[in-house]
XYZ file of C-alpha atoms in Angstrom:
699
model
C 151.565 112.352 72.034
C 149.313 110.443 69.693
C 145.655 111.242 69.694
C 143.293 108.303 70.289
C 142.519 108.239 66.579
C 146.220 108.195 65.733
C 146.863 105.395 68.198
C 144.070 103.260 66.758
C 145.336 103.983 63.258
C 148.817 102.867 64.250
C 147.411 99.652 65.729
C 145.456 98.979 62.525
C 148.652 99.474 60.522
C 150.419 96.959 62.760
C 147.661 94.374 62.465
C 147.478 94.654 58.679
C 151.266 94.471 58.343
C 151.575 91.415 60.555
C 148.674 89.311 59.280
C 150.846 87.330 56.811
C 153.349 86.566 59.555
C 151.455 85.701 62.717
C 151.146 82.257 64.248
C 149.397 81.537 67.531
C 151.024 80.753 70.878
C 152.756 77.382 70.568
C 150.237 74.515 71.004
C 150.895 72.014 73.798
C 151.506 69.143 71.386
C 154.200 71.089 69.570
C 155.760 72.141 72.852
C 156.023 68.637 74.284
C 157.324 67.308 70.991
C 160.101 69.878 71.332
C 161.248 68.350 74.637
C 163.658 65.441 74.861
C 161.337 63.244 76.913
C 163.857 60.414 76.858
C 166.052 62.264 79.333
C 165.930 60.531 82.744
C 165.114 63.782 84.536
C 161.945 64.121 82.430
C 160.687 60.570 83.090
C 157.622 61.741 85.046
C 156.783 64.272 82.370
C 157.005 61.561 79.725
C 154.767 59.195 81.680
C 152.024 61.770 82.108
C 152.317 62.988 78.539
C 152.094 59.458 77.106
C 148.987 58.936 79.225
C 147.552 62.081 77.616
C 147.433 63.751 81.028
C 148.654 67.112 79.824
C 147.929 69.073 83.057
C 149.930 66.558 85.081
C 152.746 66.605 82.528
C 152.907 70.394 82.798
C 152.912 70.268 86.590
C 155.730 67.723 86.568
C 157.730 69.836 84.136
C 157.249 72.998 86.211
C 158.279 71.146 89.372
C 161.393 69.927 87.584
C 162.395 73.395 86.413
C 161.689 74.978 89.792
C 163.975 72.493 91.531
C 166.709 71.546 89.044
C 170.269 72.446 90.002
C 171.890 72.298 86.582
C 172.819 73.903 84.339
C 174.490 76.485 86.557
C 173.939 80.179 85.955
C 175.764 83.327 87.002
C 173.756 83.236 90.237
C 171.778 80.538 92.055
C 168.136 80.947 90.959
C 166.825 78.735 93.772
C 168.258 80.813 96.614
C 167.783 84.573 96.165
C 170.657 86.373 97.858
C 169.920 89.941 98.902
C 173.592 90.748 99.375
C 174.351 89.744 95.782
C 172.288 92.550 94.218
C 172.053 96.322 94.435
C 168.361 96.984 93.938
C 167.222 100.152 92.220
C 163.993 100.759 94.124
C 163.228 104.034 92.377
C 163.737 102.482 88.970
C 161.713 99.376 89.796
C 158.837 101.414 91.258
C 158.821 103.551 88.142
C 158.502 100.437 85.987
C 155.600 99.188 88.090
C 153.904 102.535 87.460
C 154.261 102.020 83.695
C 157.209 104.312 82.988
C 159.542 103.186 80.247
C 162.358 104.807 78.317
C 163.831 103.757 75.002
C 166.387 105.632 72.873
C 166.394 108.221 75.695
C 162.730 109.066 75.098
C 160.440 108.433 78.110
C 156.804 107.378 78.047
C 154.270 106.436 80.729
C 151.654 103.861 79.849
C 148.319 105.083 81.226
C 147.411 101.717 82.769
C 150.651 101.129 84.615
C 152.632 98.129 83.406
C 149.828 97.062 81.064
C 152.050 97.426 78.018
C 151.189 97.731 74.352
C 154.252 96.141 72.744
C 153.454 97.726 69.381
C 153.170 101.270 70.690
C 155.613 103.985 69.665
C 155.279 107.496 71.130
C 157.357 108.963 68.296
C 154.801 107.935 65.665
C 152.987 111.073 64.441
C 154.364 112.910 67.465
C 154.514 116.688 67.742
C 157.474 116.386 70.110
C 159.782 113.798 68.538
C 160.687 112.713 65.016
C 159.588 109.197 64.172
C 162.086 106.601 65.354
C 161.160 102.942 64.814
C 163.933 102.042 67.242
C 161.684 103.058 70.144
C 159.259 100.186 69.594
C 161.958 97.784 68.461
C 164.086 98.389 71.543
C 161.030 98.280 73.775
C 160.782 94.629 72.724
C 164.267 93.916 74.066
C 162.881 94.135 77.634
C 166.043 95.841 78.883
C 164.426 96.919 82.217
C 163.591 93.370 83.331
C 166.878 92.923 85.238
C 165.939 96.019 87.263
C 162.721 94.299 88.373
C 164.581 91.040 89.056
C 167.265 92.632 91.218
C 164.611 94.635 93.104
C 162.575 91.508 93.833
C 165.647 89.685 95.099
C 166.894 92.589 97.175
C 163.659 94.033 98.543
C 161.307 90.996 98.644
C 158.483 93.066 97.204
C 156.187 90.783 95.232
C 154.853 93.664 93.157
C 158.091 93.525 91.150
C 157.647 89.838 90.363
C 153.960 90.320 89.607
C 154.740 93.205 87.257
C 157.324 91.142 85.416
C 154.997 88.119 85.062
C 152.275 90.393 83.719
C 154.643 91.864 81.142
C 156.125 88.532 80.074
C 152.702 86.929 79.761
C 151.292 89.819 77.756
C 154.234 89.670 75.379
C 154.165 85.909 74.723
C 150.385 85.956 74.209
C 150.271 89.231 72.299
C 153.396 88.770 70.159
C 153.398 85.167 68.935
C 156.250 83.987 66.789
C 155.752 84.885 63.106
C 155.779 82.200 60.448
C 158.112 84.338 58.324
C 160.931 86.621 59.366
C 159.766 90.187 59.988
C 162.434 92.898 60.151
C 160.072 95.803 59.396
C 158.723 98.725 61.383
C 156.359 97.685 64.190
C 157.851 94.199 64.389
C 158.299 92.558 67.784
C 160.353 89.829 66.134
C 163.227 91.432 64.321
C 166.016 88.906 64.615
C 168.257 91.429 66.377
C 165.691 91.895 69.175
C 165.084 88.147 69.357
C 168.799 87.559 69.846
C 169.270 90.394 72.324
C 166.453 89.345 74.640
C 167.487 85.674 74.517
C 171.049 86.645 75.377
C 170.080 89.066 78.136
C 166.735 90.036 79.646
C 164.904 86.725 79.272
C 167.454 84.336 80.819
C 168.150 86.856 83.571
C 164.448 87.172 84.390
C 163.889 83.399 84.214
C 166.565 82.811 86.809
C 165.730 85.809 89.003
C 162.036 85.000 89.308
C 162.157 81.201 89.176
C 161.579 80.866 92.919
C 158.807 83.467 93.023
C 155.253 82.322 93.710
C 154.133 84.960 91.209
C 155.908 82.941 88.518
C 153.001 80.516 88.326
C 152.980 77.119 86.561
C 151.031 78.595 83.659
C 153.514 81.456 83.361
C 156.465 79.040 83.479
C 155.020 76.945 80.644
C 154.245 80.055 78.645
C 157.795 81.364 78.988
C 159.269 77.969 78.111
C 157.220 78.036 74.923
C 158.597 81.503 74.252
C 162.176 80.286 74.684
C 161.543 77.321 72.399
C 159.986 79.536 69.729
C 163.000 81.814 69.835
C 165.437 78.961 69.417
C 163.780 77.707 66.258
C 163.268 81.236 64.909
C 166.892 82.302 65.400
C 168.291 79.167 63.796
C 165.954 79.564 60.827
C 166.194 83.317 60.242
C 169.676 84.461 61.235
C 171.401 87.253 59.288
C 175.036 88.468 59.256
C 177.380 91.110 60.632
C 176.869 92.504 64.128
C 173.268 91.276 64.041
C 174.504 87.711 63.744
C 176.622 88.114 66.881
C 173.479 88.984 68.833
C 171.350 86.334 67.163
C 173.853 83.538 67.772
C 174.602 84.609 71.328
C 170.871 84.454 72.021
C 170.450 81.109 70.274
C 173.365 79.535 72.119
C 172.039 80.843 75.435
C 168.635 79.196 74.886
C 170.321 75.919 73.997
C 172.630 76.091 77.014
C 169.986 77.125 79.543
C 167.463 74.551 78.361
C 169.329 71.340 77.466
C 166.005 69.543 77.863
C 164.831 71.008 74.537
C 165.357 68.366 71.876
C 167.059 70.833 69.513
C 169.277 72.359 72.209
C 172.480 70.488 71.252
C 172.110 71.434 67.587
C 171.281 75.044 68.502
C 174.437 75.351 70.587
C 176.655 73.771 67.956
C 175.072 75.780 65.159
C 175.309 79.103 67.026
C 178.923 78.653 68.112
C 180.044 77.522 64.671
C 178.190 80.300 62.850
C 179.596 82.962 65.144
C 183.115 81.536 64.959
C 183.055 81.587 61.178
C 181.556 85.095 61.121
C 184.191 86.519 63.459
C 187.009 84.877 61.526
C 185.730 86.521 58.359
C 184.639 89.896 59.741
C 187.421 90.902 62.139
C 190.056 92.404 59.870
C 193.757 91.585 60.274
C 194.324 94.817 62.226
C 191.492 93.943 64.652
C 188.636 96.170 63.438
C 185.193 94.736 62.631
C 184.421 95.048 58.914
C 181.548 97.449 59.514
C 184.220 100.021 60.441
C 182.360 101.587 63.345
C 183.906 101.968 66.780
C 180.456 101.419 68.311
C 179.429 98.188 66.628
C 182.967 96.859 66.909
C 182.255 96.613 70.655
C 178.834 95.042 70.048
C 180.515 92.287 68.061
C 183.259 91.795 70.640
C 180.768 91.730 73.503
C 178.359 89.228 72.002
C 181.142 86.955 70.796
C 182.599 86.873 74.296
C 179.157 86.503 75.913
C 178.559 83.241 74.064
C 181.790 81.847 75.501
C 180.886 83.064 78.981
C 177.511 81.305 78.808
C 179.233 78.175 77.532
C 181.633 78.319 80.462
C 179.046 78.794 83.191
C 176.677 76.141 81.753
C 179.469 73.616 81.063
C 178.934 73.719 77.299
C 182.407 74.741 76.131
C 182.671 71.466 74.225
C 180.193 72.883 71.724
C 182.459 75.844 70.908
C 185.169 75.542 68.215
C 188.788 75.553 69.330
C 190.363 78.999 69.073
C 187.020 80.770 69.391
C 188.027 83.330 72.043
C 191.504 83.912 70.629
C 190.072 85.885 67.724
C 189.145 88.662 70.138
C 192.657 89.476 71.336
C 193.485 91.532 68.288
C 190.145 93.343 68.563
C 190.891 94.436 72.138
C 194.371 95.548 71.082
C 192.899 97.539 68.210
C 190.883 99.609 70.679
C 194.040 100.613 72.522
C 195.835 101.566 69.327
C 192.975 103.859 68.297
C 192.334 105.308 71.782
C 191.995 109.073 72.323
C 193.795 110.868 75.169
C 190.616 110.838 77.299
C 190.549 107.032 77.192
C 187.579 106.904 74.815
C 187.439 105.687 71.245
C 186.956 108.286 68.519
C 183.494 108.389 66.987
C 183.839 106.585 63.675
C 180.687 106.023 61.601
C 177.733 105.254 63.917
C 179.342 105.373 67.338
C 178.950 106.302 70.997
C 181.269 106.679 74.030
C 183.440 103.605 74.603
C 185.719 103.389 77.640
C 188.765 101.526 76.353
C 190.100 100.639 79.794
C 186.769 98.994 80.596
C 186.921 96.997 77.384
C 190.471 95.886 78.202
C 189.384 94.878 81.697
C 186.752 92.702 80.044
C 189.296 91.037 77.777
C 192.316 90.775 80.077
C 191.203 87.604 81.945
C 191.290 85.779 78.617
C 194.656 87.239 77.557
C 196.436 87.815 80.891
C 199.934 88.012 79.398
C 199.125 90.757 76.903
C 201.165 93.748 78.077
C 199.206 96.234 75.974
C 195.922 95.162 77.564
C 197.533 95.100 81.033
C 198.657 98.708 80.675
C 195.319 99.978 79.391
C 193.189 97.931 81.825
C 195.083 99.566 84.710
C 194.005 102.997 83.437
C 197.577 103.540 82.247
C 198.946 103.100 85.777
C 200.858 99.828 85.467
C 203.521 98.849 82.996
C 204.758 100.885 80.073
C 202.742 102.603 77.343
C 202.929 101.172 73.821
C 206.334 101.480 72.145
C 204.749 103.528 69.359
C 202.739 106.740 69.362
C 201.163 107.177 65.947
C 199.972 104.231 63.890
C 198.320 103.356 60.590
C 195.859 100.520 61.119
C 196.226 99.381 57.560
C 193.342 96.929 57.170
C 190.623 99.313 58.303
C 192.638 102.346 57.113
C 192.261 104.548 60.152
C 195.358 106.524 61.087
C 195.876 107.671 64.684
C 198.371 110.512 65.145
C 199.395 111.505 68.668
C 202.045 113.349 70.652
C 201.959 110.653 73.330
C 199.743 108.462 75.481
C 198.932 110.923 78.277
C 195.612 112.433 79.252
C 196.649 115.860 77.938
C 198.321 114.850 74.702
C 197.151 116.017 71.285
C 195.591 113.474 68.928
C 194.198 113.235 65.417
C 192.163 110.475 63.822
C 192.462 110.547 60.021
C 189.783 108.514 58.228
C 191.132 107.100 54.973
C 188.904 104.045 55.300
C 186.344 102.415 53.031
C 182.705 103.208 53.626
C 182.156 100.220 55.927
C 179.732 97.345 55.636
C 176.929 98.978 57.681
C 176.223 102.070 59.769
C 178.441 104.132 57.494
C 178.832 107.865 57.019
C 179.763 109.734 53.838
C 182.938 111.152 55.366
C 186.132 109.919 53.728
C 189.230 111.964 54.639
C 187.477 113.241 57.771
C 189.770 114.287 60.619
C 189.014 114.402 64.350
C 191.288 116.330 66.733
C 191.600 116.244 70.516
C 193.661 119.247 71.650
C 195.685 118.640 74.802
C 193.125 116.037 75.859
C 189.983 117.990 74.935
C 187.612 116.605 72.286
C 187.202 119.634 70.039
C 187.298 119.038 66.259
C 184.619 116.402 66.370
C 182.478 113.785 64.681
C 179.060 113.436 66.331
C 178.805 109.675 65.778
C 175.521 110.002 63.900
C 173.097 110.541 66.770
C 169.831 108.596 67.190
C 168.403 106.500 64.340
C 165.386 108.732 63.952
C 163.894 109.869 60.673
C 164.871 113.532 60.697
C 166.999 116.069 58.876
C 169.339 116.064 61.877
C 170.047 112.363 61.482
C 170.530 112.875 57.750
C 172.974 115.700 58.483
C 174.871 113.698 61.111
C 175.727 110.843 58.722
C 176.465 113.025 55.711
C 179.481 114.999 54.544
C 178.401 118.473 55.787
C 178.714 117.395 59.440
C 182.256 116.065 58.960
C 185.663 117.657 58.657
C 186.269 117.029 54.987
C 185.423 118.753 51.669
C 182.296 119.536 49.647
C 182.523 120.016 45.875
C 179.981 122.348 44.259
C 178.114 122.168 47.581
C 177.616 118.443 46.950
C 178.349 115.720 49.536
C 180.310 112.542 48.991
C 178.258 109.728 47.536
C 180.200 106.501 47.723
C 178.096 103.555 46.638
C 176.947 101.235 49.395
C 178.608 97.873 49.987
C 177.933 95.089 47.493
C 178.813 91.401 47.307
C 181.752 92.343 45.091
C 182.770 95.250 47.361
C 181.557 94.255 50.856
C 183.221 97.170 52.660
C 182.383 99.892 50.140
C 185.955 100.578 49.073
C 184.752 102.541 46.059
C 186.773 103.371 42.967
C 189.321 100.547 42.554
C 191.839 103.035 41.111
C 192.014 104.900 44.428
C 195.635 104.955 45.667
C 196.495 103.417 49.008
C 197.009 105.823 51.911
C 200.532 106.839 52.851
C 201.932 107.167 56.371
C 205.189 108.328 57.874
C 205.992 108.794 61.559
C 208.873 110.047 63.664
C 209.401 111.688 67.036
C 209.276 115.111 65.362
C 206.378 114.801 62.932
C 203.791 112.544 61.336
C 202.572 112.635 57.763
C 199.628 110.870 56.185
C 197.678 111.185 52.971
C 194.568 109.721 51.396
C 192.525 110.118 48.234
C 188.799 110.254 47.425
C 187.882 109.459 43.784
C 184.167 108.694 44.046
C 181.140 110.892 43.263
C 180.103 114.153 44.858
C 176.351 114.162 44.439
C 175.595 112.160 41.326
C 178.888 112.668 39.487
C 182.605 112.129 39.990
C 183.279 115.860 39.712
C 186.792 115.944 41.149
C 189.445 113.950 42.957
C 190.239 115.048 46.501
C 193.683 114.359 47.955
C 194.217 115.283 51.610
C 197.672 115.493 53.167
C 198.217 115.961 56.886
C 201.478 117.131 58.431
C 201.397 116.802 62.221
C 204.171 118.877 63.774
C 204.942 117.303 67.166
C 208.212 119.067 67.992
C 208.495 122.669 69.272
C 205.112 123.978 68.009
C 202.382 121.330 68.160
C 200.224 121.976 65.098
C 198.737 120.563 61.913
C 199.097 121.610 58.293
C 196.316 120.139 56.145
C 196.572 120.361 52.373
C 193.455 119.602 50.321
C 194.186 119.295 46.613
C 191.119 119.206 44.329
C 191.621 118.057 40.757
C 188.492 118.412 38.595
C 187.560 115.921 35.910
C 186.671 118.715 33.488
C 187.736 122.250 32.619
C 184.760 123.979 34.249
C 184.999 126.166 37.364
C 183.978 124.522 40.637
C 183.395 125.500 44.255
C 185.426 123.749 46.960
C 184.616 124.012 50.676
C 186.666 122.622 53.553
C 184.533 122.092 56.668
C 185.676 122.303 60.292
C 183.224 121.306 63.057
C 184.138 122.285 66.613
C 182.450 121.466 69.916
C 182.008 125.021 71.091
C 179.915 128.101 70.500
C 182.534 130.469 71.897
C 184.914 131.864 69.311
C 186.637 134.979 68.020
C 187.057 135.746 64.335
C 190.000 137.822 63.139
C 191.369 138.691 59.728
C 193.684 135.681 60.039
C 191.722 132.985 61.843
C 188.827 131.685 63.844
C 189.878 130.866 67.416
C 187.747 128.957 69.921
C 187.490 130.862 73.157
C 186.469 128.610 76.064
C 187.818 129.841 79.384
C 189.813 127.298 81.351
C 189.909 124.773 78.492
C 192.329 124.009 75.677
C 191.325 125.757 72.461
C 192.287 125.772 68.806
C 192.946 128.372 66.140
C 191.939 127.584 62.549
C 193.776 129.485 59.800
C 193.078 129.426 56.041
C 196.527 129.815 54.478
C 195.769 130.437 50.794
C 195.177 134.153 50.167
C 191.623 134.964 49.147
C 190.055 131.940 50.855
C 186.511 132.749 51.930
C 185.647 132.083 55.572
C 182.145 131.615 56.983
C 181.182 130.623 60.516
C 177.903 129.016 61.588
C 176.445 128.148 64.978
C 173.246 126.100 64.999
C 172.316 127.325 61.534
C 169.442 125.864 59.575
C 167.311 126.842 56.647
C 165.075 124.935 54.251
C 168.009 123.207 52.525
C 170.970 123.174 54.895
C 172.210 122.579 58.421
C 175.548 123.802 59.775
C 176.937 123.843 63.296
C 175.067 121.047 65.056
C 176.364 118.220 67.229
C 173.716 115.511 66.883
C 173.910 113.401 70.028
C 172.218 110.183 71.139
C 171.334 111.769 74.478
C 169.045 114.702 75.274
C 168.948 117.466 74.242
C 169.937 115.541 71.040
C 170.658 118.640 68.913
C 173.521 120.610 70.469
C 174.750 123.967 69.218
C 178.256 123.841 67.784
C 180.582 125.874 65.589
C 181.146 125.043 61.936
C 183.781 126.885 59.916
C 183.663 126.804 56.115
C 186.727 127.668 54.013
C 185.868 128.237 50.351
C 187.724 128.628 47.075
C 186.389 128.463 43.530
C 187.780 128.351 40.024
C 188.808 126.104 37.158
C 191.712 123.683 37.153
C 193.481 122.150 40.140
C 192.983 124.102 43.353
C 194.171 123.800 46.926
C 192.776 124.641 50.323
C 195.556 124.797 52.908
C 194.651 124.979 56.594
C 196.787 125.506 59.697
C 195.337 124.097 62.932
C 197.031 125.384 66.075
C 196.104 123.659 69.359
C 196.271 125.990 72.364
C 196.898 125.106 75.986
C 194.562 126.486 78.648
C 194.784 130.291 78.637
C 197.349 130.257 75.799
C 197.082 132.911 73.099
C 197.569 131.893 69.483
C 200.285 134.479 68.986
C 200.372 134.231 65.176
C 201.554 137.533 63.767
C 201.258 136.764 60.069
C 200.921 134.074 57.423
C 202.625 134.932 54.159
C 202.205 132.895 50.967
C 204.826 132.840 48.210
C 205.958 130.789 45.229
C 202.441 130.743 43.745
C 200.923 129.638 47.063
C 203.254 126.661 47.388
C 205.332 128.146 50.238
C 203.970 129.599 53.470
C 205.694 131.339 56.345
C 203.881 131.467 59.687
C 205.471 134.039 62.001
C 204.688 134.188 65.716
C 204.884 137.154 68.039
C 207.622 135.494 70.132
C 209.933 135.178 67.135
C 209.104 131.553 66.348
C 208.201 130.530 62.814
C 207.082 127.648 60.649
C 208.086 127.597 57.001
C 205.927 125.210 54.964
C 206.792 124.124 51.415
C 204.311 122.091 49.376
C 205.941 119.603 47.021
C 204.409 119.287 43.526
C 202.684 115.913 43.219
C 202.502 115.439 46.986
C 204.559 115.802 50.111
C 205.231 118.654 52.555
C 208.498 120.083 53.776
C 208.652 122.256 56.866
C 211.218 124.084 58.967
C 210.098 124.778 62.530
C 211.999 127.458 64.436
C 210.935 127.799 68.050
C 212.400 130.677 70.014
C 215.207 129.275 72.137
C 214.992 125.784 70.572
C 216.954 123.921 67.910
C 215.495 124.325 64.420
C 213.688 121.205 63.200
C 213.627 120.285 59.503
C 210.859 117.971 58.273
C 210.335 116.253 54.946
C 206.979 114.521 54.923
C 206.118 112.189 52.085
C 209.345 113.117 50.257
C 213.109 112.984 50.705
C 214.916 115.955 52.180
């Protein structure tokens, strides 16, 4: 925790940083000028205001808001219904006591719910790395619905009193800045402004409207806060997923408070801006242009939320025609990318996403969509998609799978651009679920803290791709000319081939490793689906000079249990599916790391958003070095529960272009690499018909 000196120092930093930005709480004259006093329902307010009787005008306005019946909301604010809520008494009591939690880090304010909205327990902390998200997300007021539901359900006025105290302290202590402030310690980043206007604030307004604790002064103060937010969000909106939150919040203010003189223009502006953004940013295959499976859902959710608010408040006339229809392809995209466990793979900054839940959200708007019907039923109704593997060729993610069941095997092959935001340096990364188990993994980046673990989690060493001369990928960030960070324009398009027996895909990385474009990396994946479910991965490294280089293929697995033999590294988790990882080129160096760290490197860490945050994992490094073109060839063998790998030998021939994998039961796989690209294979399973495969080439 901060010392008292540290806390005061932090507060001084905040004050000095915010001085150029701060205004005072909205003056009464400005507030009343922001109301449409010509509306018939505000006639009394207008009369008192014109007579310069400001107290009476405020009283009349509060009476109006405490008794009005429109616009409608998701629940009736004038008649609290205990049966309509499930109060969390423990959670609400904890909030009254001053306990809060942001980014999964708890803190208890010493004076109960007397909050310091600029406080951050991770600042100069001995326990946590600094994470500005703690204070930013604190200002989203996410716990307010817990207090509102508890007050409705339990009739305990302490919940309403706590909320009023918090709301009042925020509006008084965090007045709207004159300029946009997206920096550390800001209470007014536009993302937070949009989130609270689209969520915690309108919910709290309607939950507590009938409470005596929500006094006339508090009502006026909160109305001023809403009005400030409306003007701020229209003036200082941004783009990307932030815009979806900003415009959802702006529309909500305009819909909930049609008495504000700018409300009609706010609604029209917000709906139009968001419509145009979604039309531009959802790619033809359905992915959001930031190329993250986490923020894809943020954009879907906020886009839909605006329409839902418009529907409940009778403001759909302000929304452009075709607005919701854009989302159908986005919901379908989720299904196409879905892992066997029903989650989305972690791509760039990401977190668990239940695809069935997302489809249940979208299905009412697209009730005839058979793909959404099947997924929304948790794969119980209707037929699975008519395809198994698919190349989503706008975002350039390739999903390879044996089927759509819970225990199928799946690979996500990332041949995508960097992405507009929240990107990782991980092109040609692969993620594998073996018989339904998430095993060869991508952590999703973890929390947005300032630490070496966060740096590791977004960089090449934590992904299943290749390092060159120990250097990570360094694609340049997105620019106006290259908004998705596609990189070297000479990079060939990915290739993809699918059949019932095998899948093949390839991609190329031609951008820098470290500060220089040292080599070109081509990755080819052969997914054997018939007889012996397995993967052959060929990494071809072509240097841009004649010097010797070091090439390392990385394999990150969610386990710490493994056995290392002269042929392979095999995960060894009892009662779970496992995987054997074989380097096929003779002389390939193999190193294994579990939770390794030194002054310069980390290996073998799953960096998670949830405690304990830094989870021990296994990282395997295959290494070759030399001059000229070189290859790393890897055989990944998924294993059923309690299944032994059973590989007797791997023999290379034809100058390491042919490989024969012999199994103890007499089965074999003969792999032939084709010069210039492509893989041929003959799979002979004991007792089964021999299968011949030609991937990326003709037979």
